[in-house]
Coordinates of C-alpha atoms and ligand atoms in Angstrom, one line a residue:
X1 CA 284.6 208.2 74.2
X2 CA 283.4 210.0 71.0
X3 CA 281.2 207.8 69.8
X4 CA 280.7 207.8 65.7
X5 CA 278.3 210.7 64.9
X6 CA 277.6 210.2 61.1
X7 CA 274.9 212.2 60.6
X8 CA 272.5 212.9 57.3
X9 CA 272.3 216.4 56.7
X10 CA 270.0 218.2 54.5
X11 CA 272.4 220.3 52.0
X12 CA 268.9 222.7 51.6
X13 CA 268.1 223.7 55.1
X14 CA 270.9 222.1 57.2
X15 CA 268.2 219.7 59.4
X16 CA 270.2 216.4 60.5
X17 CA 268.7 213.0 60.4
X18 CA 270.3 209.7 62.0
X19 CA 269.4 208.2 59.3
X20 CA 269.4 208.2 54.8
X21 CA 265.9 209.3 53.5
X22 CA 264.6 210.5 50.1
X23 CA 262.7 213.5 51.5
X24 CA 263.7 216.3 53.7
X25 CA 260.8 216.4 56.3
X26 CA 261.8 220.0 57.4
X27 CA 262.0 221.3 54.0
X28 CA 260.2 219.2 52.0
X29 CA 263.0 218.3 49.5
X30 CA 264.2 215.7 47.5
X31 CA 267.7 213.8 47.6
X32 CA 269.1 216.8 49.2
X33 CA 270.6 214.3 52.3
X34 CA 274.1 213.8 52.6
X35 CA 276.0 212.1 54.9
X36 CA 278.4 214.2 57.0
X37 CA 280.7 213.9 59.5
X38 CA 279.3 217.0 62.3
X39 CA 281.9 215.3 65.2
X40 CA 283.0 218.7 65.6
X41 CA 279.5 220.7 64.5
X42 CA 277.7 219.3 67.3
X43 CA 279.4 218.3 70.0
X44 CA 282.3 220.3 71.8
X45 CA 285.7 219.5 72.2
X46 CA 286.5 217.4 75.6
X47 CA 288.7 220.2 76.8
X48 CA 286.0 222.6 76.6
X49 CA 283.2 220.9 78.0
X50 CA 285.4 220.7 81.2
X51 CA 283.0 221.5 84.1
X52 CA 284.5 225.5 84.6
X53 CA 282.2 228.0 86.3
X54 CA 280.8 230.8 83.5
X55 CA 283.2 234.1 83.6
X56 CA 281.6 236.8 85.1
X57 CA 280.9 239.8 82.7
X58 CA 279.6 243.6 83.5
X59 CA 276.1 244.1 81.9
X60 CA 275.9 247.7 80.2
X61 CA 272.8 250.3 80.3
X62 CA 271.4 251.2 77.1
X63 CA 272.7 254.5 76.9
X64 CA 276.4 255.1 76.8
X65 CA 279.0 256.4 74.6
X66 CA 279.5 254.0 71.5
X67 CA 282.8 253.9 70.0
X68 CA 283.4 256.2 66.6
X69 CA 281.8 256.5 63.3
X70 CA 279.4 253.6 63.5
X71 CA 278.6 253.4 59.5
X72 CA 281.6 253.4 56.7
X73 CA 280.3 254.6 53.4
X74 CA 281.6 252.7 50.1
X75 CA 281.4 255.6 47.8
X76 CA 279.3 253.8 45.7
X77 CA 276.1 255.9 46.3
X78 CA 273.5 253.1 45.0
X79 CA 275.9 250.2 47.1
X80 CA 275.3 252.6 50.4
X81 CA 272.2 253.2 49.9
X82 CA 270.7 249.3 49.8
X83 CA 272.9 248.6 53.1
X84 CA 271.6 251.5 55.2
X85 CA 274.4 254.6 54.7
X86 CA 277.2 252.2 55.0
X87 CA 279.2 249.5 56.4
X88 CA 278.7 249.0 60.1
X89 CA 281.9 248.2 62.1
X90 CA 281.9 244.2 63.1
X91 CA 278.8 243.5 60.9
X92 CA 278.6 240.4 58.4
X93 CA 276.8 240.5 54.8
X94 CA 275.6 238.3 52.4
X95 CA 275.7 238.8 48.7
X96 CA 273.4 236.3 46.8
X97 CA 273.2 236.4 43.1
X98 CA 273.8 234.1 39.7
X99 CA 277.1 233.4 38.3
X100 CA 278.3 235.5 35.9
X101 CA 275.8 238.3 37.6
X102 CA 278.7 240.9 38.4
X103 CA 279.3 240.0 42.3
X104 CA 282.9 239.8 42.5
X105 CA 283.1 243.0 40.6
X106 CA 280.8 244.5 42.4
X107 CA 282.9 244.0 45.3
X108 CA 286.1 244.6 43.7
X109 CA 285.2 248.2 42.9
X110 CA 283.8 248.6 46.5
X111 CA 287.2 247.4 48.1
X112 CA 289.2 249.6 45.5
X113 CA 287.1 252.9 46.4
X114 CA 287.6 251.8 50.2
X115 CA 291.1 250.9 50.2
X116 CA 291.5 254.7 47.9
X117 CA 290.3 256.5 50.7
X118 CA 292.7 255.1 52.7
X119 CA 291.2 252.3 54.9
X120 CA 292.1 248.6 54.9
X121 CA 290.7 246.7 52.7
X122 CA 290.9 243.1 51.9
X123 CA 289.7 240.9 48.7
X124 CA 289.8 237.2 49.5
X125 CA 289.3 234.6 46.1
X126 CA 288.5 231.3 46.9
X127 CA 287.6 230.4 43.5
X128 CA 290.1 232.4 41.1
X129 CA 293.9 233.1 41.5
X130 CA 295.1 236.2 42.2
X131 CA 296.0 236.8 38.7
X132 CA 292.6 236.4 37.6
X133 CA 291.4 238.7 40.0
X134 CA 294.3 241.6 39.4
X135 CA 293.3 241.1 35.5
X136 CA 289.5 242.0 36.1
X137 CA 290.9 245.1 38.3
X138 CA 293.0 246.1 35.2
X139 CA 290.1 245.9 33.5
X140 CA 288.1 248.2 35.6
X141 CA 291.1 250.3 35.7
X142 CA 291.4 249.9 39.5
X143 CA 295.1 247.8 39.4
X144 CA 296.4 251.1 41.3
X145 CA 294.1 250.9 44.7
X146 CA 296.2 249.4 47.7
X147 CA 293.3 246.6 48.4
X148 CA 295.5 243.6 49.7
X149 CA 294.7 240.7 47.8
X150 CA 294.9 236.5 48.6
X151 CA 293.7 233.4 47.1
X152 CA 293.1 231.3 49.9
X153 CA 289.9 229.0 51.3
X154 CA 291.0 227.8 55.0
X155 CA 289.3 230.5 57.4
X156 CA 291.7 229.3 59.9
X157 CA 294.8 230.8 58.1
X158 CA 292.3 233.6 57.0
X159 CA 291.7 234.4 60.3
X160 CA 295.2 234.5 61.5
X161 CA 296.8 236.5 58.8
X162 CA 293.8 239.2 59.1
X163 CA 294.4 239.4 63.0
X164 CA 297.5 240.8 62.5
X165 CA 298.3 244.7 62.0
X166 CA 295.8 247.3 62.0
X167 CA 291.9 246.1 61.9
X168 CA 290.6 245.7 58.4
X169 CA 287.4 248.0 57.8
X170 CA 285.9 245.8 55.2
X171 CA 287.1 242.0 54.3
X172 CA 285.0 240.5 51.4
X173 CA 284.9 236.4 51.0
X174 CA 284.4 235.2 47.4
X175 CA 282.6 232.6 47.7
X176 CA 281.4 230.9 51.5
X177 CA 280.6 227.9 49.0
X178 CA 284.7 227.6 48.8
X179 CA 286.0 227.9 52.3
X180 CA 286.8 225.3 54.7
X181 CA 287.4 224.8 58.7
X182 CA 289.4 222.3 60.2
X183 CA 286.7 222.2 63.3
X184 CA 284.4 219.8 61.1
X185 CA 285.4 216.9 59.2
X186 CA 282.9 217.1 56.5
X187 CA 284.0 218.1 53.2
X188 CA 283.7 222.0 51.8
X189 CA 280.8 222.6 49.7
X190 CA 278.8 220.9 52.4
X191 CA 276.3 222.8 54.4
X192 CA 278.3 221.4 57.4
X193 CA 281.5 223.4 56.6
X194 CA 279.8 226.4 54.7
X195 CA 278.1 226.8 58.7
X196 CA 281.4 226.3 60.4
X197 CA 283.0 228.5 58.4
X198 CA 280.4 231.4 57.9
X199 CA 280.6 231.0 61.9
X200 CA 284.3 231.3 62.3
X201 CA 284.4 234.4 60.2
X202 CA 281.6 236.0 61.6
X203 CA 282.9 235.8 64.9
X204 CA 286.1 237.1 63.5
X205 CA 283.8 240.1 62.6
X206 CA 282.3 240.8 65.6
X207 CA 285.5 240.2 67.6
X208 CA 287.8 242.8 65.4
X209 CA 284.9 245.4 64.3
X210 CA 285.9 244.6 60.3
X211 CA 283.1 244.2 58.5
X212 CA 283.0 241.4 56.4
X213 CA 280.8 240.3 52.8
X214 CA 280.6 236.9 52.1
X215 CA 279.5 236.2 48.4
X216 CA 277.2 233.2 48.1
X217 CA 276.4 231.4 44.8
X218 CA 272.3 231.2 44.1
X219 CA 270.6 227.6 43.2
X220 CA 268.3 228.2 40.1
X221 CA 265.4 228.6 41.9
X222 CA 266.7 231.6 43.4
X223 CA 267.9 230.4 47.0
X224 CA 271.6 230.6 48.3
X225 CA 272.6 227.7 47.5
X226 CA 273.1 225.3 51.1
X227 CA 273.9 228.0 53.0
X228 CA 270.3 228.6 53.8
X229 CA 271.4 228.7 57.2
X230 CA 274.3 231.5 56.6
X231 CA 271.1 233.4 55.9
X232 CA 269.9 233.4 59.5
X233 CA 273.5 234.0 60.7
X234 CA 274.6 237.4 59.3
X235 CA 273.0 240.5 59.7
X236 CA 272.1 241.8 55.9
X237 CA 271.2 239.8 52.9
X238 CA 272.0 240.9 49.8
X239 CA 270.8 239.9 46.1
X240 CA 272.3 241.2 43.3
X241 CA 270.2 240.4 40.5
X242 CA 269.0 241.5 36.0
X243 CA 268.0 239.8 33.6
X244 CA 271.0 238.2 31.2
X245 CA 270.3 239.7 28.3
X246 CA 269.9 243.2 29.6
X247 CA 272.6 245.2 30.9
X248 CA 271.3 246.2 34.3
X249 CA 271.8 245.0 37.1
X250 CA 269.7 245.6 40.8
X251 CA 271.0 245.2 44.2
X252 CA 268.6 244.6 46.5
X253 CA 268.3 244.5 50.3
X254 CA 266.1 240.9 51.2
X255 CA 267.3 240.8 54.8
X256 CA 268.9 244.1 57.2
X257 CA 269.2 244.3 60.9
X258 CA 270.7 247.5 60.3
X259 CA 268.6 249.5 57.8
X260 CA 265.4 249.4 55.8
X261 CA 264.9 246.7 53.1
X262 CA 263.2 247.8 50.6
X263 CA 265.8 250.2 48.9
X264 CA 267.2 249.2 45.8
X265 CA 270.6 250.1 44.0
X266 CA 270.4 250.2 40.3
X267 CA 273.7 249.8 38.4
X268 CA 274.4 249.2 34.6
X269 CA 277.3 246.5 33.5
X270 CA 279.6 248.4 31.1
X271 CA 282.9 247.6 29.1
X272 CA 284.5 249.5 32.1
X273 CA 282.6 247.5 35.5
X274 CA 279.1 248.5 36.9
X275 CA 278.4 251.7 36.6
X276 CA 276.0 253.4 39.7
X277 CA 272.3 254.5 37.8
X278 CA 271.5 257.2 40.1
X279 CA 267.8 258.2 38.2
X280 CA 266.8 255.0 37.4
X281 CA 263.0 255.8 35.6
X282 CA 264.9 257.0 32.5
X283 CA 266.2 253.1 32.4
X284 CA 263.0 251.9 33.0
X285 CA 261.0 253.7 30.6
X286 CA 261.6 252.1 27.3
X287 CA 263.2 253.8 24.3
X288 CA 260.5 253.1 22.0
X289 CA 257.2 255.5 21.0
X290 CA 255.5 255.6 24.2
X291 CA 252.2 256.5 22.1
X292 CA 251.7 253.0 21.3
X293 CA 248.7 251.2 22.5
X294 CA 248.8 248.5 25.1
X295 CA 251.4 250.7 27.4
X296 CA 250.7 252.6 30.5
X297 CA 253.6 254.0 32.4
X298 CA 253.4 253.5 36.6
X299 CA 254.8 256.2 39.4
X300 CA 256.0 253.9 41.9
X301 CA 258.2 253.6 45.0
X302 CA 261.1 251.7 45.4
X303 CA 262.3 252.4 49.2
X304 CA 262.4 256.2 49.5
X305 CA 262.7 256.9 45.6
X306 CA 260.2 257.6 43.3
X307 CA 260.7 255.2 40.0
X308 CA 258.6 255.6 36.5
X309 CA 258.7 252.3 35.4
X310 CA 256.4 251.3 31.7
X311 CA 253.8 248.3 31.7
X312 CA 253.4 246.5 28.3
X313 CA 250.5 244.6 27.7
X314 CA 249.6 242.7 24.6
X315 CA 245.7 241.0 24.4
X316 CA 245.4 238.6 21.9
X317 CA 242.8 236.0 20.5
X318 CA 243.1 232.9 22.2
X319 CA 243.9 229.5 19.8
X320 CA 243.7 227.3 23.3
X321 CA 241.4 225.9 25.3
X322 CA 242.2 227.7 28.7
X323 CA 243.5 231.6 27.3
X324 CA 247.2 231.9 28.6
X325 CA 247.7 234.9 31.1
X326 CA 252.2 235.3 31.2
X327 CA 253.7 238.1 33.3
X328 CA 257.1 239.5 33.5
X329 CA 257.8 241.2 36.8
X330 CA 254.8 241.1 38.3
X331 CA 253.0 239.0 40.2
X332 CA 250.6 236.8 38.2
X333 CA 247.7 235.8 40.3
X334 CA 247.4 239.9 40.6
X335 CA 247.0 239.8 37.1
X336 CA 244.2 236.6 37.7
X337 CA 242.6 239.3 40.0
X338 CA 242.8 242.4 37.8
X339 CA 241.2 240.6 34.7
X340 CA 238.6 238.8 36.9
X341 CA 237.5 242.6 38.3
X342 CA 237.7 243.8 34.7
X343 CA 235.6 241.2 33.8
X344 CA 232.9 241.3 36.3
X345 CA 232.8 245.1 37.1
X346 CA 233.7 246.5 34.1
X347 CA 231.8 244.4 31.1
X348 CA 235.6 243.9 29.8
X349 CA 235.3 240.5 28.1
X350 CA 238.7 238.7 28.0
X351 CA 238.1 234.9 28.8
X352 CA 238.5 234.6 25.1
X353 CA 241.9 236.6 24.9
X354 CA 245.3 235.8 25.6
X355 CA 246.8 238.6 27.7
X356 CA 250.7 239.3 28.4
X357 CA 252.0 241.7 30.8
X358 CA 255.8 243.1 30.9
X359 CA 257.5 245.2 33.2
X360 CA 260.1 246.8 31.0
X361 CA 263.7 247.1 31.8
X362 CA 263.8 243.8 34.0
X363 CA 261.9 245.5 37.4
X364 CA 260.3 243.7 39.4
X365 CA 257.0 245.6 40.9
X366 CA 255.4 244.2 44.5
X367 CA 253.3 247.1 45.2
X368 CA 249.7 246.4 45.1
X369 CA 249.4 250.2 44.3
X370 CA 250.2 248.6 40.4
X371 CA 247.1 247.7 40.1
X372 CA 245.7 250.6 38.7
X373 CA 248.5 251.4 36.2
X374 CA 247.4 247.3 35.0
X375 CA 243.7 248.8 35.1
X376 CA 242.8 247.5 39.0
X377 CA 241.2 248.2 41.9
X378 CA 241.2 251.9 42.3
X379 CA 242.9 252.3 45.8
X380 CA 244.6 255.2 48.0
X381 CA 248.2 255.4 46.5
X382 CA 251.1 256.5 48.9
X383 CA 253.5 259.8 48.2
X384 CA 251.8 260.3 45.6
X385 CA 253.5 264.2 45.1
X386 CA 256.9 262.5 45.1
X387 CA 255.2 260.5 42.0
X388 CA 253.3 263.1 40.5
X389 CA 256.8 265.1 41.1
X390 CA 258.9 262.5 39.0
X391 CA 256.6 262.1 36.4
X392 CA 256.3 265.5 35.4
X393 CA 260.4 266.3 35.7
X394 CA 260.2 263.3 33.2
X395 CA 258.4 265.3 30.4
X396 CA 255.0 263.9 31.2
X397 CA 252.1 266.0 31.1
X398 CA 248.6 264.1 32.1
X399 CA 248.3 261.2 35.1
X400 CA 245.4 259.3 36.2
X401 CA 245.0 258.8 39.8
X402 CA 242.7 257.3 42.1
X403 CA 240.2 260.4 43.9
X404 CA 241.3 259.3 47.5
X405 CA 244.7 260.2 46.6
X406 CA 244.0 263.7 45.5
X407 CA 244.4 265.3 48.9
X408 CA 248.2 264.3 48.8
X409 CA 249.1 265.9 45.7
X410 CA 250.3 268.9 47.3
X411 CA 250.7 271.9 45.4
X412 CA 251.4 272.4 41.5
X413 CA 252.5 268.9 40.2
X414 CA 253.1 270.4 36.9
X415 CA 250.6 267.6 35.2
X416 CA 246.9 267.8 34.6
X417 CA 245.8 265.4 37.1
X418 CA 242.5 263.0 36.1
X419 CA 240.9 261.6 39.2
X420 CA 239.0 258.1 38.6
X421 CA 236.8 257.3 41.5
X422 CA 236.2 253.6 40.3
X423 CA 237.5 250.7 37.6
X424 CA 234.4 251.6 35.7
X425 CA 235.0 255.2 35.3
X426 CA 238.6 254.7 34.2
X427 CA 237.4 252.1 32.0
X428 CA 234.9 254.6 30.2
X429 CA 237.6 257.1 30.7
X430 CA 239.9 255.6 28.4
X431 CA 237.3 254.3 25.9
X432 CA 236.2 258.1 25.3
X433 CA 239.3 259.1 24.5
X434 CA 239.9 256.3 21.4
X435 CA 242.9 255.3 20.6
X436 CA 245.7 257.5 19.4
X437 CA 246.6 255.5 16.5
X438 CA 243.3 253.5 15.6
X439 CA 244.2 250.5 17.2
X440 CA 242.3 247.5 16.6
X441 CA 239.4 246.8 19.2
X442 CA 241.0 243.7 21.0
X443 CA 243.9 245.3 21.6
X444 CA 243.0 248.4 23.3
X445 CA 241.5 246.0 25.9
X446 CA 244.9 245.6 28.1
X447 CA 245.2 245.2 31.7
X448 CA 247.6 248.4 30.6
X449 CA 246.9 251.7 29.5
X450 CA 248.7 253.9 28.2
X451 CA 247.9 257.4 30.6
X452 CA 249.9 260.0 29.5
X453 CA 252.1 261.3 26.5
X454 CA 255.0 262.7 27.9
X455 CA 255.8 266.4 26.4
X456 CA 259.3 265.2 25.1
X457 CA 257.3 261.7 23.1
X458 CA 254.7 264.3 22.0
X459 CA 257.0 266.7 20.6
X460 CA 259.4 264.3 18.5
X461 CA 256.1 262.6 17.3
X462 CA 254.7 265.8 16.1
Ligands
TYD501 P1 281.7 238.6 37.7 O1 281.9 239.7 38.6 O2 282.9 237.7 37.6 O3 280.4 237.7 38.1 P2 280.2 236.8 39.4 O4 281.3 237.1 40.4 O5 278.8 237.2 39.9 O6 280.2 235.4 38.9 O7 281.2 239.1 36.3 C1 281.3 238.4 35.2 C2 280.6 239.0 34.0 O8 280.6 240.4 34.0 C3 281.2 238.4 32.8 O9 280.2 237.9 32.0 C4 281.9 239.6 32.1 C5 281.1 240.8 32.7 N1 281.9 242.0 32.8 C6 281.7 243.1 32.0 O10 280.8 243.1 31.2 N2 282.5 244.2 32.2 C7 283.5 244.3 33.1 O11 284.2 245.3 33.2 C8 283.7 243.1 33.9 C9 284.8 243.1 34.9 C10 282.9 242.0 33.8
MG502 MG1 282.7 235.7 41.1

């Protein structure tokens, strides 16, 4: 009969191996084999393997009346926003982020607001008592919302208890890492069980209509830890992520079957829980004297909103061999690209210079359409009035944009508007202006610019 199937699994990407090796060949890591027991994983029990004949099933049309409300907003604006409107009956989500981040309170203040309004919702800890969790919803002074509350980590029971009585709407896990099914033998932690489980409860989901977040613990190079797999398994994937020292925190959408990915939700952590950012540029500018050399302030778009967000650069004399180039929140071989065009283009010497670049408030930008706010390759910018349009309720009065884009302004912005039609002209653009405070040559050679004053810098600046 069942013969012994010890496997070696790779606690990274889940491949199995019949036998113990250093390397993952499908993933390329190192000692991340274990030996599991995947009896149950792989093969099927006896009594279901029985030779029956498949059931017979109706196959549906595409169109067709779909039962009610399809989406169930939080009531956290910036939550609903990253996951499409809403919460979509029998869907599964993943929330990825650090310890300490602000998941589980995250989630407790979405359950409370759900379970206010008068649906079911439930609040599983695997990893703290219920004690624990009841304290930190004193805390956020949400002890009075019915959300019905368990410490417990076998999805089994889980699964039973939550089948009885009226459907939950929304069921959050915390953590995948701490659950366990009796279906596999391997121990929990192991990407094995972490599977098994995510399976069990996501079938759960699909089978009842709840929709169900599973919180997932991040390695420190940014993966979900093991559970690389659970990743291809549910239907959104979540990371919540900031920067520890800075009190803001950004959800993120990496993965959505049911909405668009590139929204983000921008919350601040507070004494009371997170607290929803709805206008997001004010956080992103910083508070300091925008006048100061070596800043340039960037209109971009994150999803469908338009956020100001303020590059710093500092260019210093180099004491090494090969000058250091160091970015925060950005990508650095765009900087590589941007000095190289300054430098061949634009007679802007820097090989002997040191040059930093920082996106303030902890943003991280992707859009290529940076570049020009880091002094880049002039290219067409898109929604550029929705840009232009933030800027100026922002207090700023002048913007430098490429001249393709000036067809898409679209009446009044409210700013005077300077179109560059290459680097080089932006480059002599900004040298015959000077500096605003005398700033030493070297300096004033920044993959950032500073563009514009806003009115309300200008004015407390005289
Ligand atoms: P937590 O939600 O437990 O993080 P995670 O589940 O991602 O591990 O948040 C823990 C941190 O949040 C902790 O450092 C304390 C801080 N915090 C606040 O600053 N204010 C609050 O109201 C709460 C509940 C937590
Ligand atoms: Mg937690």
């Amino acid at each position: 009969m069942a013969k012994n199937a010890l496997s070696f699994v790779c606690q990274n990407c889940g491949a199995a191996f019949n036998r113990w090796q250093g390397k993952c060949e499908s993933c390329g890591e190192w000692n991340t084999l274990v030996e599991e027991d995947v009896t149950g994983a792989t093969t099927m029990p006896a009594s279901i393997r029985s030779k029956r004949r498949g059931r017979l099933f109706t196959l549906e049309t595409l169109t067709g009346k779909s039962n009610d409300a399809p989406r169930l907003a939080s009531g956290m604006a910036e939550f609903d926003r990253v996951i499409g409107g809403g919460f979509v009956r029998g869907s599964v989500l993943l929330v990825g982020g650090d310890p300490g981040i602000g998941k589980s309170t995250l989630l407790t203040q979405a359950t409370s607001l759900l379970a206010r309004a008068g649906h079911r919702a439930v609040y599983i800890s695997g990893e703290e008592a219920v004690a624990q969790v009841r304290l930190r919803a004193e805390r956020l002074g949400l002890a009075d919302a019915p959300v019905q509350l368990a410490a417990e980590t076998s999805v089994e029971d889980i699964v039973s208890t939550l089948s009885e009585g009226a459907v939950p709407r929304l069921i959050v896990i915390d953590s995948i890492q701490t659950m366990w099914t009796d279906t596999v033998e391997s121990a929990p932690g192991t990407v094995t069980q972490v599977r098994a489980s995510a399976q069990a409860l996501i079938r759960f989901a699909k089978k009842s209509g709840a929709a169900i977040i599973l919180v997932g613990h991040v390695t420190k190079d940014g993966q979900i830890a093991g559970p690389r797999v659970v990743e291809h398994m549910v239907d959104a994937v979540l990371s919540f992520e900031g920067e520890g020292s800075q009190q803001f925190r950004i959800l993120r959408a990496v993965k959505n079957r049911f909405g668009p990915t590139d929204e983000i939700g921008v919350f601040e952590m507070t004494g009371l829980g997170l607290r929803e950012v709805s206008n997001p540029s004010e956080l992103f500018l910083s508070e300091r004297d925008l006048g100061s050399p070596g800043t340039a302030v960037f209109a971009g778009i994150e999803g469908t909103r338009p956020v100001l967000v303020e590059l710093q650069a500092l260019v210093a004399p180099t004491t090494l061999g090969t000058p250091r180039r160091a970015v925060v929140g950005w990508d650095p071989s765009r900087l590589s690209m941007v000095l190289a065009v300054l430098e061949a283009h634009c007679g802007v010497k820097l090989s002997g210079y040191d040059v930093y670049l920082n996106v303030a408030g902890g943003l991280r930008i992707q859009e290529p359409a940076a570049d020009l706010a880091a002094a880049a390759a002039v290219r067409p910018v898109a929604q550029t009035s929705a840009r232009l349009k933030e800027a100026a309720k922002l207090g700023f009065g002048r913007a430098v944009l490429p001249e393709s884009a000036r067809g898409d302004v679209g009446g009044d912005a409210g700013l005077s508007l300077n179109t560059v039609g290459g680097l080089t002209s932006l480059v002599a653009d900004i040298a015959a202006r000077g500096s605003p405070r005398g700033a030493k040559e070297g300096s004033r050679e920044g993959a950032a610019e500073k563009n514009a004053t806003p009115a309300r810098f200008r004015r407390e600046n005289g």
